[in-house]
Amino acid sequence: MPSSIVELRSDTFTTPTTAMLAAMVGAPLGDDVYGEDPTVARLEERSADLLGKEAGCLMPSGTMANLAAIMAHAPRGTGVLAARDSDIYAYEAHGVSVLGGLALHPVETDEHGRPRPDSLLAALPEDADDPQFAVPAVVCVENTANRAGGVALTAAELATVADFATAHGMRFHLDGARIFNAAVALGVDPAELVRRADSVQFCLSKGLSAPIGSVVVGSADFVAAVRRLRKMLGGGMRQAGVLAAAGLVALDTGIDRLSEDHANARALAEGLAGVPGVEVDPVRVRTNMVRFRLIGSPLTHAALIELAAREGVRLAELGRGTLRAVTHRGVDAADVSRAVSTIAAIVREHSPVAV
Ligand SMILES: *Cc1c(COP(=O)(O)O)cnc(C)c1O
């Protein structure tokens, strides 16, 4: 077995930094269900500030953050529009339907992860006054768009969705699990990027490398509703300052360095582009994800994942016939080279016999 692992399955595998662990030990704490944890309060204010919103609420996970935000926007019996490829539609067990009483309408996206206007329109009821139809109350967009390969949608692209939401009396929720990756890749102020969104959730636990937590931001009234829903869903946390302390360090030290992850992802894609039998488009790699596939190889994706894992290189299947590699704080340039040479060797060894 190789002595070290190159973990490319997800940026969720990042572990807290030494500075985070030190901050967790020293953090002033209180009971946050009573609203008395000063470290949580600081993180919530800092998050709201960074994203230009009035208030924030710390959540145990991105899944609960999306659920509470959507429930706060949308009364039971209304509906939610979310990309078929999105986390909200594909990976959250349809919580908004099961727990929120909301119809979940899948929206088709183009290859860049942008909701297709015709698909947004198709989700609208023919006649909002006709009691036969459920009326959607919120539209969700993911940025970066994970299954599109970590695409960073621009403020202008998000404005198109915001205009659609406004025109049809809907709220706009941004699943910004990796919103800082998007802002860094685009070179824009995160607050400017999310300006048209009514609410945003972002994950502290992905590339920012905090151990646990997401934050929902939005207007003060909206965040008050989210706070009640968080308690209802079982997400009220007592001395949550231990998590918030790591989250504050993540915001202080984790955002600017995301450009390193993006450079490593680009290098990985460029390396893989030189491997016969691997199809990848390095130009499209702007954030920390590389989407690639095998062509003309007898290897299945599952077999490549298994063989690479034996060599200590961990990859993930993304579905739709693609593989995914995600860079993060735990992956450096040497790891990228090792991943490329490992994948190249496996593909070469299993290449069809030359004629
Ligand atoms: C990870 C992720 C979530 C969910 O976050 P958890 O903390 O894993 O529940 C939501 N949306 C997107 C786009 C994600 O990548």
Short mmCIF file of C-alpha atoms and ligand atoms in Angstrom, two decimals:
data_model
loop_
_atom_site.label_atom_id
_atom_site.label_comp_id
_atom_site.label_asym_id
_atom_site.label_seq_id
_atom_site.Cartn_x
_atom_site.Cartn_y
_atom_site.Cartn_z
CA MET A 1 0.00 0.00 0.00
CA PRO A 2 1.31 3.52 -0.75
CA SER A 3 2.18 5.45 2.38
CA SER A 4 0.22 8.58 1.54
CA ILE A 5 -3.12 9.17 -0.10
CA VAL A 6 -3.94 11.71 -2.78
CA GLU A 7 -7.55 12.44 -1.84
CA LEU A 8 -9.35 13.82 -4.87
CA ARG A 9 -12.89 12.58 -4.18
CA SER A 10 -14.02 15.82 -2.55
CA ASP A 11 -12.90 18.96 -0.77
CA THR A 12 -15.04 17.74 2.15
CA PHE A 13 -12.08 15.55 3.12
CA THR A 14 -10.10 18.58 4.32
CA THR A 15 -9.39 18.48 8.04
CA PRO A 16 -9.16 21.50 10.36
CA THR A 17 -5.87 23.41 10.34
CA THR A 18 -3.71 23.81 13.45
CA ALA A 19 -4.90 27.43 13.71
CA MET A 20 -8.53 26.24 13.67
CA LEU A 21 -7.90 23.70 16.41
CA ALA A 22 -6.15 26.36 18.52
CA ALA A 23 -9.03 28.79 17.99
CA MET A 24 -11.55 26.09 18.99
CA VAL A 25 -9.73 25.57 22.29
CA GLY A 26 -9.71 29.26 23.18
CA ALA A 27 -13.13 30.33 21.90
CA PRO A 28 -15.53 32.13 24.27
CA LEU A 29 -18.69 30.00 24.42
CA GLY A 30 -22.32 30.22 25.50
CA ASP A 31 -25.63 28.48 24.79
CA ASP A 32 -26.43 29.40 21.20
CA VAL A 33 -30.04 28.21 21.44
CA TYR A 34 -30.38 31.07 23.94
CA GLY A 35 -28.50 33.27 21.43
CA GLU A 36 -25.64 33.60 23.91
CA ASP A 37 -22.64 32.15 22.13
CA PRO A 38 -20.42 35.13 21.28
CA THR A 39 -18.25 33.19 18.83
CA VAL A 40 -21.29 32.05 16.84
CA ALA A 41 -22.55 35.64 16.80
CA ARG A 42 -19.20 36.84 15.45
CA LEU A 43 -19.19 34.22 12.69
CA GLU A 44 -22.77 35.06 11.70
CA GLU A 45 -22.01 38.79 11.52
CA ARG A 46 -18.79 38.22 9.63
CA SER A 47 -20.58 35.96 7.12
CA ALA A 48 -23.39 38.45 6.55
CA ASP A 49 -20.82 41.21 6.10
CA LEU A 50 -18.75 39.26 3.59
CA LEU A 51 -21.83 38.56 1.49
CA GLY A 52 -23.47 41.97 1.88
CA LYS A 53 -26.60 40.70 3.65
CA GLU A 54 -28.24 41.82 6.91
CA ALA A 55 -27.87 38.68 8.99
CA GLY A 56 -26.61 35.13 9.13
CA CYS A 57 -27.40 31.84 10.87
CA LEU A 58 -24.92 29.01 11.50
CA MET A 59 -26.23 25.62 10.41
CA PRO A 60 -24.92 22.10 11.04
CA SER A 61 -24.78 21.27 7.31
CA GLY A 62 -25.35 22.63 3.84
CA THR A 63 -28.29 20.29 3.42
CA MET A 64 -30.07 21.73 6.45
CA ALA A 65 -29.07 25.24 5.38
CA ASN A 66 -30.75 24.80 1.99
CA LEU A 67 -33.78 23.14 3.55
CA ALA A 68 -34.36 25.84 6.18
CA ALA A 69 -33.74 28.65 3.69
CA ILE A 70 -36.17 27.21 1.16
CA MET A 71 -38.80 26.53 3.83
CA ALA A 72 -38.43 30.10 5.08
CA HIS A 73 -39.12 31.41 1.57
CA ALA A 74 -41.84 29.02 0.48
CA PRO A 75 -45.12 28.22 2.29
CA ARG A 76 -46.18 24.55 2.30
CA GLY A 77 -48.05 23.61 -0.85
CA THR A 78 -46.04 25.90 -3.07
CA GLY A 79 -43.05 24.77 -5.09
CA VAL A 80 -39.30 25.00 -5.61
CA LEU A 81 -37.36 25.15 -8.87
CA ALA A 82 -33.93 23.55 -8.74
CA ALA A 83 -31.61 22.19 -11.40
CA ARG A 84 -31.97 18.46 -11.99
CA ASP A 85 -28.20 18.28 -11.56
CA SER A 86 -28.13 20.31 -8.35
CA ASP A 87 -27.41 19.15 -4.83
CA ILE A 88 -30.90 20.28 -3.78
CA TYR A 89 -32.55 18.12 -6.43
CA ALA A 90 -30.15 15.20 -6.59
CA TYR A 91 -28.43 14.77 -3.23
CA GLU A 92 -30.66 16.02 -0.42
CA ALA A 93 -33.19 13.18 -0.29
CA HIS A 94 -35.92 15.55 -1.52
CA GLY A 95 -36.12 17.04 1.97
CA VAL A 96 -37.91 20.13 0.67
CA SER A 97 -40.77 17.89 -0.46
CA VAL A 98 -40.78 15.42 2.40
CA LEU A 99 -40.24 17.90 5.22
CA GLY A 100 -41.16 21.21 3.60
CA GLY A 101 -44.35 20.14 1.83
CA LEU A 102 -43.07 21.65 -1.41
CA ALA A 103 -43.32 20.43 -4.99
CA LEU A 104 -39.79 20.12 -6.37
CA HIS A 105 -39.57 20.99 -10.07
CA PRO A 106 -36.41 19.88 -11.87
CA VAL A 107 -34.90 22.53 -14.12
CA GLU A 108 -32.64 21.54 -17.01
CA THR A 109 -29.29 23.30 -17.27
CA ASP A 110 -27.00 23.90 -20.22
CA GLU A 111 -23.47 22.47 -20.34
CA HIS A 112 -22.22 25.45 -18.32
CA GLY A 113 -24.58 24.70 -15.45
CA ARG A 114 -26.90 27.63 -16.26
CA PRO A 115 -30.64 27.07 -15.88
CA ARG A 116 -32.21 26.99 -19.35
CA PRO A 117 -34.80 29.77 -19.68
CA ASP A 118 -37.28 27.45 -21.44
CA SER A 119 -36.98 24.98 -18.59
CA LEU A 120 -37.58 27.69 -15.97
CA LEU A 121 -40.66 28.85 -17.86
CA ALA A 122 -41.94 25.29 -18.24
CA ALA A 123 -42.07 24.93 -14.46
CA LEU A 124 -44.55 27.80 -14.14
CA PRO A 125 -48.26 27.04 -13.82
CA GLU A 126 -50.36 27.87 -16.88
CA ASP A 127 -52.56 30.00 -14.68
CA ALA A 128 -51.47 30.96 -11.16
CA ASP A 129 -55.09 31.65 -10.13
CA ASP A 130 -56.27 28.20 -11.21
CA PRO A 131 -56.49 25.99 -8.09
CA GLN A 132 -55.36 23.00 -10.14
CA PHE A 133 -51.76 24.25 -10.11
CA ALA A 134 -49.10 24.45 -7.41
CA VAL A 135 -47.36 27.81 -7.63
CA PRO A 136 -43.59 27.82 -7.21
CA ALA A 137 -42.33 30.30 -4.62
CA VAL A 138 -38.56 29.97 -4.87
CA VAL A 139 -35.95 29.32 -7.51
CA CYS A 140 -32.55 27.89 -6.56
CA VAL A 141 -29.22 28.09 -8.35
CA GLU A 142 -25.94 26.44 -7.42
CA ASN A 143 -22.64 28.37 -7.61
CA THR A 144 -20.21 26.87 -8.28
CA ALA A 145 -22.24 24.31 -10.22
CA ASN A 146 -20.80 21.05 -8.97
CA ARG A 147 -22.07 18.52 -11.51
CA ALA A 148 -21.29 20.88 -14.39
CA GLY A 149 -17.65 20.58 -13.29
CA GLY A 150 -17.33 23.40 -10.78
CA VAL A 151 -18.47 26.12 -13.18
CA ALA A 152 -18.50 29.62 -11.64
CA LEU A 153 -21.63 31.46 -12.75
CA THR A 154 -21.13 35.21 -13.13
CA ALA A 155 -23.15 37.99 -11.51
CA ALA A 156 -24.73 38.68 -14.92
CA GLU A 157 -25.78 35.04 -15.30
CA LEU A 158 -27.27 35.07 -11.80
CA ALA A 159 -29.04 38.34 -12.61
CA THR A 160 -30.92 36.57 -15.40
CA VAL A 161 -32.33 34.13 -12.86
CA ALA A 162 -33.04 36.93 -10.38
CA ASP A 163 -34.98 38.80 -13.07
CA PHE A 164 -37.00 35.67 -13.78
CA ALA A 165 -37.73 35.23 -10.06
CA THR A 166 -38.79 38.86 -9.68
CA ALA A 167 -40.98 38.74 -12.77
CA HIS A 168 -42.87 35.74 -11.37
CA GLY A 169 -43.07 36.77 -7.72
CA MET A 170 -40.54 34.21 -6.55
CA ARG A 171 -37.60 34.37 -4.19
CA PHE A 172 -34.10 33.51 -5.33
CA HIS A 173 -32.00 31.19 -3.15
CA LEU A 174 -28.36 30.62 -4.00
CA ASP A 175 -26.80 27.33 -2.98
CA GLY A 176 -23.33 28.79 -2.68
CA ALA A 177 -21.70 25.77 -1.06
CA ARG A 178 -18.55 26.92 -2.92
CA ILE A 179 -19.44 30.58 -3.45
CA PHE A 180 -15.94 31.74 -2.46
CA ASN A 181 -14.41 29.43 -5.09
CA ALA A 182 -16.67 31.17 -7.61
CA ALA A 183 -15.76 34.68 -6.39
CA VAL A 184 -12.02 33.93 -6.37
CA ALA A 185 -12.15 32.33 -9.83
CA LEU A 186 -14.07 35.29 -11.26
CA GLY A 187 -11.98 37.84 -9.37
CA VAL A 188 -15.06 39.57 -7.97
CA ASP A 189 -16.24 40.70 -4.55
CA PRO A 190 -18.42 37.88 -3.11
CA ALA A 191 -21.04 40.40 -1.97
CA GLU A 192 -21.31 41.76 -5.50
CA LEU A 193 -21.59 38.24 -6.91
CA VAL A 194 -24.58 37.35 -4.67
CA ARG A 195 -26.20 40.79 -4.63
CA ARG A 196 -29.33 39.69 -6.50
CA ALA A 197 -29.92 36.59 -4.35
CA ASP A 198 -32.47 36.85 -1.54
CA SER A 199 -30.53 34.24 0.41
CA VAL A 200 -27.27 32.34 0.20
CA GLN A 201 -25.96 29.29 1.97
CA PHE A 202 -22.24 28.54 1.94
CA CYS A 203 -20.26 25.64 3.37
CA LEU A 204 -17.41 26.15 5.80
CA SER A 205 -16.66 22.45 5.56
CA LYS A 206 -15.59 22.16 1.92
CA GLY A 207 -12.58 23.96 0.44
CA LEU A 208 -12.50 26.38 3.38
CA SER A 209 -11.53 23.30 5.43
CA ALA A 210 -13.45 23.89 8.65
CA PRO A 211 -14.66 20.59 10.14
CA ILE A 212 -18.42 21.26 10.26
CA GLY A 213 -20.90 23.95 9.36
CA SER A 214 -22.67 26.12 6.83
CA VAL A 215 -24.05 29.64 7.13
CA VAL A 216 -27.30 31.00 5.68
CA VAL A 217 -27.39 34.75 5.03
CA GLY A 218 -30.20 37.06 3.99
CA SER A 219 -32.47 39.78 5.40
CA ALA A 220 -32.93 40.01 9.17
CA ASP A 221 -36.57 38.83 8.98
CA PHE A 222 -35.68 35.93 6.74
CA VAL A 223 -32.84 34.83 9.04
CA ALA A 224 -35.18 34.98 12.05
CA ALA A 225 -37.46 32.52 10.21
CA VAL A 226 -34.47 30.32 9.36
CA ARG A 227 -33.47 30.27 13.03
CA ARG A 228 -36.90 28.97 14.06
CA LEU A 229 -36.80 26.34 11.31
CA ARG A 230 -33.30 25.30 12.35
CA LYS A 231 -34.62 24.56 15.85
CA MET A 232 -37.63 22.73 14.40
CA LEU A 233 -35.35 20.57 12.25
CA GLY A 234 -33.18 19.69 15.23
CA GLY A 235 -30.28 21.89 14.25
CA GLY A 236 -30.17 24.15 17.31
CA MET A 237 -26.68 23.68 18.73
CA ARG A 238 -25.57 24.66 22.23
CA GLN A 239 -21.86 25.62 22.56
CA ALA A 240 -21.57 25.83 18.78
CA GLY A 241 -18.81 28.42 19.22
CA VAL A 242 -16.33 25.53 19.02
CA LEU A 243 -17.42 25.12 15.40
CA ALA A 244 -17.80 28.84 14.73
CA ALA A 245 -14.23 29.46 15.95
CA ALA A 246 -12.94 27.15 13.22
CA GLY A 247 -15.32 28.82 10.78
CA LEU A 248 -13.90 32.27 11.54
CA VAL A 249 -10.37 31.03 10.89
CA ALA A 250 -11.66 29.44 7.68
CA LEU A 251 -13.00 32.80 6.48
CA ASP A 252 -9.81 34.62 7.53
CA THR A 253 -7.31 32.21 6.01
CA GLY A 254 -9.22 29.98 3.63
CA ILE A 255 -10.59 32.23 0.92
CA ASP A 256 -7.56 33.77 -0.80
CA ARG A 257 -5.75 30.45 -0.93
CA LEU A 258 -8.56 28.84 -2.97
CA SER A 259 -6.69 30.15 -6.05
CA GLU A 260 -3.99 27.54 -5.28
CA ASP A 261 -6.62 24.80 -5.50
CA HIS A 262 -7.81 26.23 -8.80
CA ALA A 263 -4.26 26.29 -10.19
CA ASN A 264 -3.75 22.69 -9.06
CA ALA A 265 -7.01 21.62 -10.69
CA ARG A 266 -5.96 23.30 -13.94
CA ALA A 267 -2.56 21.56 -13.77
CA LEU A 268 -4.28 18.23 -13.15
CA ALA A 269 -6.55 18.76 -16.15
CA GLU A 270 -3.60 19.76 -18.34
CA GLY A 271 -1.69 16.68 -17.22
CA LEU A 272 -4.65 14.40 -17.91
CA ALA A 273 -5.19 16.02 -21.31
CA GLY A 274 -1.81 14.59 -22.30
CA VAL A 275 -2.86 11.02 -21.46
CA PRO A 276 -4.11 9.09 -24.50
CA GLY A 277 -7.54 7.66 -23.70
CA VAL A 278 -8.54 10.44 -21.28
CA GLU A 279 -10.92 13.16 -22.39
CA VAL A 280 -10.83 16.42 -20.47
CA ASP A 281 -11.13 20.10 -21.35
CA PRO A 282 -8.57 22.02 -19.26
CA VAL A 283 -9.80 25.41 -20.47
CA ARG A 284 -13.09 24.79 -18.72
CA VAL A 285 -11.42 24.13 -15.38
CA ARG A 286 -11.76 27.41 -13.51
CA THR A 287 -12.28 26.29 -9.93
CA ASN A 288 -11.25 23.22 -7.94
CA MET A 289 -12.94 20.47 -9.95
CA VAL A 290 -11.82 18.42 -12.91
CA ARG A 291 -14.38 16.43 -14.84
CA PHE A 292 -12.98 13.81 -17.18
CA ARG A 293 -13.80 10.52 -18.83
CA LEU A 294 -12.16 7.57 -20.51
CA ILE A 295 -12.61 7.13 -24.23
CA GLY A 296 -11.74 4.04 -26.22
CA SER A 297 -10.52 2.26 -23.10
CA PRO A 298 -11.73 -1.17 -22.03
CA LEU A 299 -11.61 0.08 -18.43
CA THR A 300 -14.87 1.02 -16.79
CA HIS A 301 -14.87 4.11 -14.61
CA ALA A 302 -15.46 1.92 -11.58
CA ALA A 303 -12.39 -0.15 -12.49
CA LEU A 304 -10.21 2.94 -12.89
CA ILE A 305 -11.40 4.23 -9.50
CA GLU A 306 -10.59 0.89 -7.90
CA LEU A 307 -7.14 0.56 -9.51
CA ALA A 308 -6.20 4.18 -8.74
CA ALA A 309 -7.32 3.74 -5.12
CA ARG A 310 -4.92 0.76 -4.81
CA GLU A 311 -2.16 3.18 -5.77
CA GLY A 312 -3.36 5.71 -3.21
CA VAL A 313 -5.14 8.07 -5.62
CA ARG A 314 -8.79 8.50 -4.78
CA LEU A 315 -11.22 9.62 -7.47
CA ALA A 316 -15.00 9.85 -7.59
CA GLU A 317 -17.61 8.95 -10.16
CA LEU A 318 -19.79 11.92 -11.03
CA GLY A 319 -22.45 10.08 -12.99
CA ARG A 320 -23.40 10.60 -16.63
CA GLY A 321 -20.26 8.74 -17.61
CA THR A 322 -17.81 11.15 -16.01
CA LEU A 323 -15.22 11.05 -13.26
CA ARG A 324 -14.42 13.84 -10.87
CA ALA A 325 -11.26 14.98 -9.15
CA VAL A 326 -11.44 17.81 -6.61
CA THR A 327 -8.43 19.76 -5.37
CA HIS A 328 -8.23 21.33 -1.91
CA ARG A 329 -5.82 22.29 0.87
CA GLY A 330 -4.71 18.68 1.27
CA VAL A 331 -3.53 18.36 -2.35
CA ASP A 332 -0.29 19.98 -3.57
CA ALA A 333 1.53 20.14 -6.91
CA ALA A 334 3.42 16.91 -6.19
CA ASP A 335 0.13 15.13 -5.51
CA VAL A 336 -1.20 16.41 -8.82
CA SER A 337 1.82 14.96 -10.66
CA ARG A 338 1.41 11.68 -8.84
CA ALA A 339 -2.28 11.52 -9.74
CA VAL A 340 -1.53 12.19 -13.41
CA SER A 341 1.22 9.56 -13.61
CA THR A 342 -0.86 7.00 -11.72
CA ILE A 343 -3.88 7.46 -13.97
CA ALA A 344 -1.66 7.47 -17.08
CA ALA A 345 0.02 4.21 -16.05
CA ILE A 346 -3.31 2.47 -15.36
CA VAL A 347 -4.85 3.61 -18.63
CA ARG A 348 -1.70 2.65 -20.59
CA GLU A 349 -1.57 -0.79 -18.99
CA HIS A 350 -5.18 -1.43 -19.96
CA SER A 351 -5.07 0.12 -23.40
CA PRO A 352 -6.41 -1.96 -26.28
CA VAL A 353 -3.64 -3.96 -28.00
CA ALA A 354 -2.06 -1.77 -30.67
CA VAL A 355 -2.32 -2.95 -34.28
C1 LIG B 1 -21.92 19.79 -0.15
C2 LIG B 1 -23.01 20.54 -0.79
C3 LIG B 1 -24.22 20.75 -0.13
C4 LIG B 1 -24.58 20.09 1.17
O1 LIG B 1 -23.72 20.32 2.21
P1 LIG B 1 -23.60 19.25 3.41
O2 LIG B 1 -22.87 20.02 4.44
O3 LIG B 1 -22.81 18.11 2.83
O4 LIG B 1 -24.96 18.86 3.80
C5 LIG B 1 -25.17 21.52 -0.76
N1 LIG B 1 -24.95 22.04 -1.98
C6 LIG B 1 -23.81 21.85 -2.65
C7 LIG B 1 -23.62 22.45 -3.99
C8 LIG B 1 -22.80 21.08 -2.09
O5 LIG B 1 -21.67 20.88 -2.76
#
